[in-house]
mmCIF file of C-alpha atoms in Angstrom:
data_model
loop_
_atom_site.group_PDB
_atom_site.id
_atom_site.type_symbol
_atom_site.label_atom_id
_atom_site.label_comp_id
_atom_site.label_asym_id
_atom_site.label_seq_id
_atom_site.Cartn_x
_atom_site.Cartn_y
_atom_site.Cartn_z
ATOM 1 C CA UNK B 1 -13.905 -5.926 -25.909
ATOM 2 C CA UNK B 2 -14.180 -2.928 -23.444
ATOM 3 C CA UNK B 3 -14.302 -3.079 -19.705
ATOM 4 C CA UNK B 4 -17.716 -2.491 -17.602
ATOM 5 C CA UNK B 5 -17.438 1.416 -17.568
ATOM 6 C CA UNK B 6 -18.858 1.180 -14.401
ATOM 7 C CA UNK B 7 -16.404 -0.829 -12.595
ATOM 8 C CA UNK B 8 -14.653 0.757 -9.550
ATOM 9 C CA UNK B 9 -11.115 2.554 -9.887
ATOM 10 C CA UNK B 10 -8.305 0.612 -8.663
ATOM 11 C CA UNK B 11 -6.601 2.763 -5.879
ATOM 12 C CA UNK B 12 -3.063 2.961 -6.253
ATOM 13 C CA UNK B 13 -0.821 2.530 -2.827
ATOM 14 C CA UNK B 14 2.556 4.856 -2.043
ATOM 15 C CA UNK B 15 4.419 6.875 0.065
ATOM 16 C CA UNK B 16 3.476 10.712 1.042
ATOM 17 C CA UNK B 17 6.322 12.785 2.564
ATOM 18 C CA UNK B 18 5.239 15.365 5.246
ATOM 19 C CA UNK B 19 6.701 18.295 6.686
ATOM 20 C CA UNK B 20 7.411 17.199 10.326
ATOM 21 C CA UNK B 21 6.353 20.529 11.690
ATOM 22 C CA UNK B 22 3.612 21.706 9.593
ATOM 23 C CA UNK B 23 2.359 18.760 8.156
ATOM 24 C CA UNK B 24 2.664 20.208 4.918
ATOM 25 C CA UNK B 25 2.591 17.601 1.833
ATOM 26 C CA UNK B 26 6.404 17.689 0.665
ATOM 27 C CA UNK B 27 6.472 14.751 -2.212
ATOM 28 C CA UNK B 28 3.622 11.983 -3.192
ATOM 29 C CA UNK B 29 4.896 9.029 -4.506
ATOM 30 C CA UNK B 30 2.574 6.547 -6.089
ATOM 31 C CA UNK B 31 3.885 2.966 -6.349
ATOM 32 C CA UNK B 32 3.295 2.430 -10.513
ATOM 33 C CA UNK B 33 1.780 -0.862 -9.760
ATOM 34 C CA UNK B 34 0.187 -2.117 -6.901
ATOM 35 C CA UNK B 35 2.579 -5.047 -5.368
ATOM 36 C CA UNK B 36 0.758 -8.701 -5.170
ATOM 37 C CA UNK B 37 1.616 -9.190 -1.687
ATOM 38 C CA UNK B 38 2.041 -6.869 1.662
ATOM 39 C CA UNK B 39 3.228 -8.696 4.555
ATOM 40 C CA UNK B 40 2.246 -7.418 7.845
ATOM 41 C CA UNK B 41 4.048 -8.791 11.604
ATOM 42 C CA UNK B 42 3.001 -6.894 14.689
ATOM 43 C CA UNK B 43 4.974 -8.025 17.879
ATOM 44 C CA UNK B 44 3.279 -6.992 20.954
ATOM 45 C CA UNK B 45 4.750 -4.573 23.727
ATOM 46 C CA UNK B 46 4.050 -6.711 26.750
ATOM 47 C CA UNK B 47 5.399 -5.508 30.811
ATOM 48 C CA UNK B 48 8.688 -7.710 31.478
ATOM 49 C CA UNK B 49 7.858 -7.623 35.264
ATOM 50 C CA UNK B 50 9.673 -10.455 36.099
ATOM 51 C CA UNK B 51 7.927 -12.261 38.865
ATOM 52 C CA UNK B 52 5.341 -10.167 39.171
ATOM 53 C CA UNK B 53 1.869 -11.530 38.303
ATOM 54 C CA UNK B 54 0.168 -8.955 38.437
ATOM 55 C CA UNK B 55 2.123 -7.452 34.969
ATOM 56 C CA UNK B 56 1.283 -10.553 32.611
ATOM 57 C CA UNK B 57 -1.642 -9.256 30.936
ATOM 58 C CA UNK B 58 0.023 -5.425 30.662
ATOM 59 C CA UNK B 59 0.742 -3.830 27.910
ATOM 60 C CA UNK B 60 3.130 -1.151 27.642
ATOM 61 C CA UNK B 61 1.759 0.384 24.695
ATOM 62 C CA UNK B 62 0.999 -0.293 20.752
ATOM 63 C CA UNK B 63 2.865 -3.648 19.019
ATOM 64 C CA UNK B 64 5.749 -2.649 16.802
ATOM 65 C CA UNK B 65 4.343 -3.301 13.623
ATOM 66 C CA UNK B 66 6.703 -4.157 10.222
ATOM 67 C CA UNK B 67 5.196 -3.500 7.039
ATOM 68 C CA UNK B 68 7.239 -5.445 4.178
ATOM 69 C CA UNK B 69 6.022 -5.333 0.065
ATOM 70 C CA UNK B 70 8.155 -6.032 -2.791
ATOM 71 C CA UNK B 71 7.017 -3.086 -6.011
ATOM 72 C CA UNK B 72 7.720 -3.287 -10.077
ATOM 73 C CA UNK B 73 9.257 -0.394 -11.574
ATOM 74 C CA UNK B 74 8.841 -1.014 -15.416
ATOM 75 C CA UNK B 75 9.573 2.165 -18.263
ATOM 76 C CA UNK B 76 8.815 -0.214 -21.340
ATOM 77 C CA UNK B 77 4.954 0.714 -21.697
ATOM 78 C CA UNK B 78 7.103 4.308 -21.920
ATOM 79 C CA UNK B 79 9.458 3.307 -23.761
ATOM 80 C CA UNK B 80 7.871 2.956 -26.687
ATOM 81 C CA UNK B 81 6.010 6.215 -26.657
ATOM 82 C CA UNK B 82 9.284 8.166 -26.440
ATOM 83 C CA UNK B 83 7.991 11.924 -27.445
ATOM 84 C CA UNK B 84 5.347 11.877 -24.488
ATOM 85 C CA UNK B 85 7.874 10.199 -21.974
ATOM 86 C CA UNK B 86 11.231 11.702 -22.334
ATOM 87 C CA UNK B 87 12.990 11.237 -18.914
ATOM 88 C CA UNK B 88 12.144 7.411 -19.098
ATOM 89 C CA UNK B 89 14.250 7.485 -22.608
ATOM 90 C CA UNK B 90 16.934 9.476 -21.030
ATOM 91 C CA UNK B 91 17.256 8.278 -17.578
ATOM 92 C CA UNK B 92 14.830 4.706 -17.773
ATOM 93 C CA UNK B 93 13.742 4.288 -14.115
ATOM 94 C CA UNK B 94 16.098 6.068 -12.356
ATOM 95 C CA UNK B 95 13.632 9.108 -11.260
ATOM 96 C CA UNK B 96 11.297 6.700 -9.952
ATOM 97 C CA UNK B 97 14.307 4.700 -7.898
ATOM 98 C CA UNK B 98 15.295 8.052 -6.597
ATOM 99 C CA UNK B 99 12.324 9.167 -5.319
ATOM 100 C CA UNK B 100 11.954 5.940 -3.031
ATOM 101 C CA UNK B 101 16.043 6.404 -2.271
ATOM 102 C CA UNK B 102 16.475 10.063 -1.220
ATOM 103 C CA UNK B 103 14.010 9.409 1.507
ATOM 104 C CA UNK B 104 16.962 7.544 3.617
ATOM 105 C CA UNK B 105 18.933 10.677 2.670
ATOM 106 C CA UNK B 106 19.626 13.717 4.539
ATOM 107 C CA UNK B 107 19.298 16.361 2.125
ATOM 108 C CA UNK B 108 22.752 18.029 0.446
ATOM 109 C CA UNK B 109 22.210 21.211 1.165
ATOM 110 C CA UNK B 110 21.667 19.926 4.937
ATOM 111 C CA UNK B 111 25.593 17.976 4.591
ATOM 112 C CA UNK B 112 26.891 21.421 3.386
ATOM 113 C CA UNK B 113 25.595 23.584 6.398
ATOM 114 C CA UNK B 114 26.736 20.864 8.963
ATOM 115 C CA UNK B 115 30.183 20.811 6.663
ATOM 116 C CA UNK B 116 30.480 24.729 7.351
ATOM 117 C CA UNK B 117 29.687 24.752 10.526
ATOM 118 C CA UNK B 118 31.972 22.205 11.363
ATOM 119 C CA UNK B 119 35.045 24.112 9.807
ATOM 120 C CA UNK B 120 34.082 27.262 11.687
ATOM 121 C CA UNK B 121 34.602 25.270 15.053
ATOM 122 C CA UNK B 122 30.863 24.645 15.801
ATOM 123 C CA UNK B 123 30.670 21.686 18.979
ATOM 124 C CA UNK B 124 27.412 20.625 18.261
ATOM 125 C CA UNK B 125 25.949 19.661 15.255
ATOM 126 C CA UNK B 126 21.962 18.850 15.049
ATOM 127 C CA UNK B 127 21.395 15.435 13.335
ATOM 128 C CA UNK B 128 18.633 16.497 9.819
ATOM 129 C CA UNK B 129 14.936 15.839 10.252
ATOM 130 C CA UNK B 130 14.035 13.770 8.102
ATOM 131 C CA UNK B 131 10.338 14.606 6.416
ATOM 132 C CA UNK B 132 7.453 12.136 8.208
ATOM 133 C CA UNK B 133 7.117 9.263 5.974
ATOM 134 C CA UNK B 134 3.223 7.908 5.345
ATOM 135 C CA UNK B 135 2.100 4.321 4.026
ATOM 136 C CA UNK B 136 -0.951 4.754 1.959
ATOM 137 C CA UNK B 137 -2.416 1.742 1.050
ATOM 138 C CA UNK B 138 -6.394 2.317 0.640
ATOM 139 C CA UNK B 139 -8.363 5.209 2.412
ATOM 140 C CA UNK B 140 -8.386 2.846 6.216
ATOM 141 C CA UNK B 141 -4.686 2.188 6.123
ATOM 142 C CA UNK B 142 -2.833 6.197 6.407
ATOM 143 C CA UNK B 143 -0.268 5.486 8.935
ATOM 144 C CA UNK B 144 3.127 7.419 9.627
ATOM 145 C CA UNK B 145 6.644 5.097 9.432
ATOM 146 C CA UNK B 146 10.017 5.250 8.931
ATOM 147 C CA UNK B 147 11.684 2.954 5.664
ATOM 148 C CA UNK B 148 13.997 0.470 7.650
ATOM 149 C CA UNK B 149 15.209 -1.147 4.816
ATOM 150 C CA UNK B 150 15.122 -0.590 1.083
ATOM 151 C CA UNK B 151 16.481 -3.131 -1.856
ATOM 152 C CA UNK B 152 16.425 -2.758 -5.506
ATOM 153 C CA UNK B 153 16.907 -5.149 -8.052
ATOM 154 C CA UNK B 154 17.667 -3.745 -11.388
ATOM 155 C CA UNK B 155 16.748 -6.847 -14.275
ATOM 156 C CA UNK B 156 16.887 -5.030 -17.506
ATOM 157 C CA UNK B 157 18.701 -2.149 -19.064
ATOM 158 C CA UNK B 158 18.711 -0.105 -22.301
ATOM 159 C CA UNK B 159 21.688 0.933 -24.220
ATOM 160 C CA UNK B 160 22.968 3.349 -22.056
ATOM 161 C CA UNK B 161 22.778 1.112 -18.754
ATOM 162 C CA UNK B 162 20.228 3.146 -17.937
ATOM 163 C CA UNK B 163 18.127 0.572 -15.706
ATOM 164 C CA UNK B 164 14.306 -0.356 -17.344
ATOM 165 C CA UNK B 165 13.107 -2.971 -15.175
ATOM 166 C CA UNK B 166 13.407 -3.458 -11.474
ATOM 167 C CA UNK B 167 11.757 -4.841 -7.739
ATOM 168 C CA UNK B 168 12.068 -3.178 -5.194
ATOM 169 C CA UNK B 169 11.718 -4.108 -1.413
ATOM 170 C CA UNK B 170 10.200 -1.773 1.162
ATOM 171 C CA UNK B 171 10.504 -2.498 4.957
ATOM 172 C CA UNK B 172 8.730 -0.136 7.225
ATOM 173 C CA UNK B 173 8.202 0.049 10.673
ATOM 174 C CA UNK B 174 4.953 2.087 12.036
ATOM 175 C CA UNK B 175 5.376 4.807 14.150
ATOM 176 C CA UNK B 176 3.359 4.919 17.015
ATOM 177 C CA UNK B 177 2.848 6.889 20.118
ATOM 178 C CA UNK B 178 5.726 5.598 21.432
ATOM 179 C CA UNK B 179 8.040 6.835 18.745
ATOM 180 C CA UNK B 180 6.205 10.390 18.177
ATOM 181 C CA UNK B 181 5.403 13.480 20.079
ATOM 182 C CA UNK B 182 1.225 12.491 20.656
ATOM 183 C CA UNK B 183 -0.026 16.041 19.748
ATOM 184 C CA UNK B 184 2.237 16.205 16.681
ATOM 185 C CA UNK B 185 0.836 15.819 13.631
ATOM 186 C CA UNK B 186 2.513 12.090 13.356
ATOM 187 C CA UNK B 187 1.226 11.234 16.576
ATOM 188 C CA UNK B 188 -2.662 12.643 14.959
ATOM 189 C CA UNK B 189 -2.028 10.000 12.535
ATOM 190 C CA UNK B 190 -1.419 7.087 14.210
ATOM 191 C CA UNK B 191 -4.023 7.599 16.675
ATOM 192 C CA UNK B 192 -6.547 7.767 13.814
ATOM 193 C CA UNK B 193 -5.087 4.707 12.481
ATOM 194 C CA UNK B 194 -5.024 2.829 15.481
ATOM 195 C CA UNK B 195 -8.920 3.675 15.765
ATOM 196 C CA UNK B 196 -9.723 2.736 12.496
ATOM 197 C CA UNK B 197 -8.477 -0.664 13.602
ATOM 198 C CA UNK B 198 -10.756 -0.914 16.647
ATOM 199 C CA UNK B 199 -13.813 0.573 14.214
ATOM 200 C CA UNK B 200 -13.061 -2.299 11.940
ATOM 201 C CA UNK B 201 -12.708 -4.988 15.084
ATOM 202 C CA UNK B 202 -15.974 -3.910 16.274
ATOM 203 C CA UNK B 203 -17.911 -4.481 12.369
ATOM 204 C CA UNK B 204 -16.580 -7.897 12.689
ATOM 205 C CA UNK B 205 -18.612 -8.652 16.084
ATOM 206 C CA UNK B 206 -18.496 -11.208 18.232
ATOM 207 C CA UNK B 207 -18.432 -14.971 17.484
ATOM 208 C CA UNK B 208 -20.552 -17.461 19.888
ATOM 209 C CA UNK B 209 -18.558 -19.586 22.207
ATOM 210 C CA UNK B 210 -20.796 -22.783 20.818
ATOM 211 C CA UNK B 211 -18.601 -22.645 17.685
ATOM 212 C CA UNK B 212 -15.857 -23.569 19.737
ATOM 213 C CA UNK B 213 -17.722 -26.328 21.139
ATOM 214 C CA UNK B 214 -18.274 -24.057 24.642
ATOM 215 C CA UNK B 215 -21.467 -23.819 26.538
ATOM 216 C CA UNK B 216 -19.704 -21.366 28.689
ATOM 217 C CA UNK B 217 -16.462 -20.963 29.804
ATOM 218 C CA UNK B 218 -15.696 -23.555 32.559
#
């Protein structure tokens, strides 16, 4: 039995590396299947103004907001298709492991310069930008951060060891104002982000304070 041709397209969520400066789309990398679960905890940036009352409903600026999700890497739909999907029979998942790796790395050819310049007596050596890191998860949720922590667990393997199967855990903190230049193209980002949260607050409205068993507030 066919599906309803006319049933919406599942979006896919992933990761889109940006040129820091330009803003320039480096690498797209789209999760292969949407995980079950994302877990969201936002920890608000209150004034510590000890004492002082007049700090206790400040805020400093936007909460520091952890994004965690657990992804399934699997090559055996490939796997058995061989001639269309050759790098899954040579290498299983390892390309698509990599791709979500290298972004904690600094790239080699950035190690080899720093390397040289070191030998040649050079004081000073400038720590690599790293590429701006996006979470995409649906067309409201675009929003820059940097990968905190990254696990993999590897449960099958073909003949070679290559690994076939795995989950892997993303943790990723969002990058707000605080963290980025605001007229930089990360700082763009998050601002439209944090708007698109206020958009949404405001199409939920406002409850009535009878529902809380209020007249009015005493």
């Amino acid at each position: 039995m066919s599906s309803f041709s006319g049933s919406p397209q599942t979006l896919k969520g992933g990761l889109v590396l940006l040129d820091p400066g330009t803003g320039t789309v480096q690498r797209t990398i789209v999760l292969q299947y949407n995980p079950e679960t994302v877990t969201r905890s936002l920890a608000p940036q209150a004034a510590t103004g000890d004492g002082e009352r007049s700090e206790a409903l400040r805020l400093k600026g936007p909460p520091v907001e952890t994004i965690k999700l657990e992804a399934a890497i699997d090559a055996t739909d490939h796997l058995e298709f061989p001639a269309q999907h050759a790098p899954a029979v040579q290498f299983g998942i390892q390309p698509q492991l990599a791709a979500l790796e290298t972004i904690l790395y600094p790239a080699s050819g950035t190690l080899q310069l720093n390397h040289t310049l070191a030998a040649a007596g050079t004081l000073e050596i400038t720590p690599a930008v790293a590429p701006l890191c996006l979470f995409v998860w649906g067309r409201q949720r675009v929003v820059p951060v940097r990968l905190t922590e990254f696990s993999v667990t590897e449960e099958a393997f073909d003949p070679a060891l290559n690994p076939i199967l795995a989950k892997v855990s993303l943790t990723l903190r969002v990058l707000t104002i605080n963290d980025l230049d605001f007229n930089s193209k990360g700082g763009s980002l998050y601002m439209i982000y944090h708007q698109a949260r206020e958009r949404l607050a405001q199409a939920h409205g406002s409850g009535r304070l009878h529902a809380l068993g209020l007249g009015g507030i005493p």
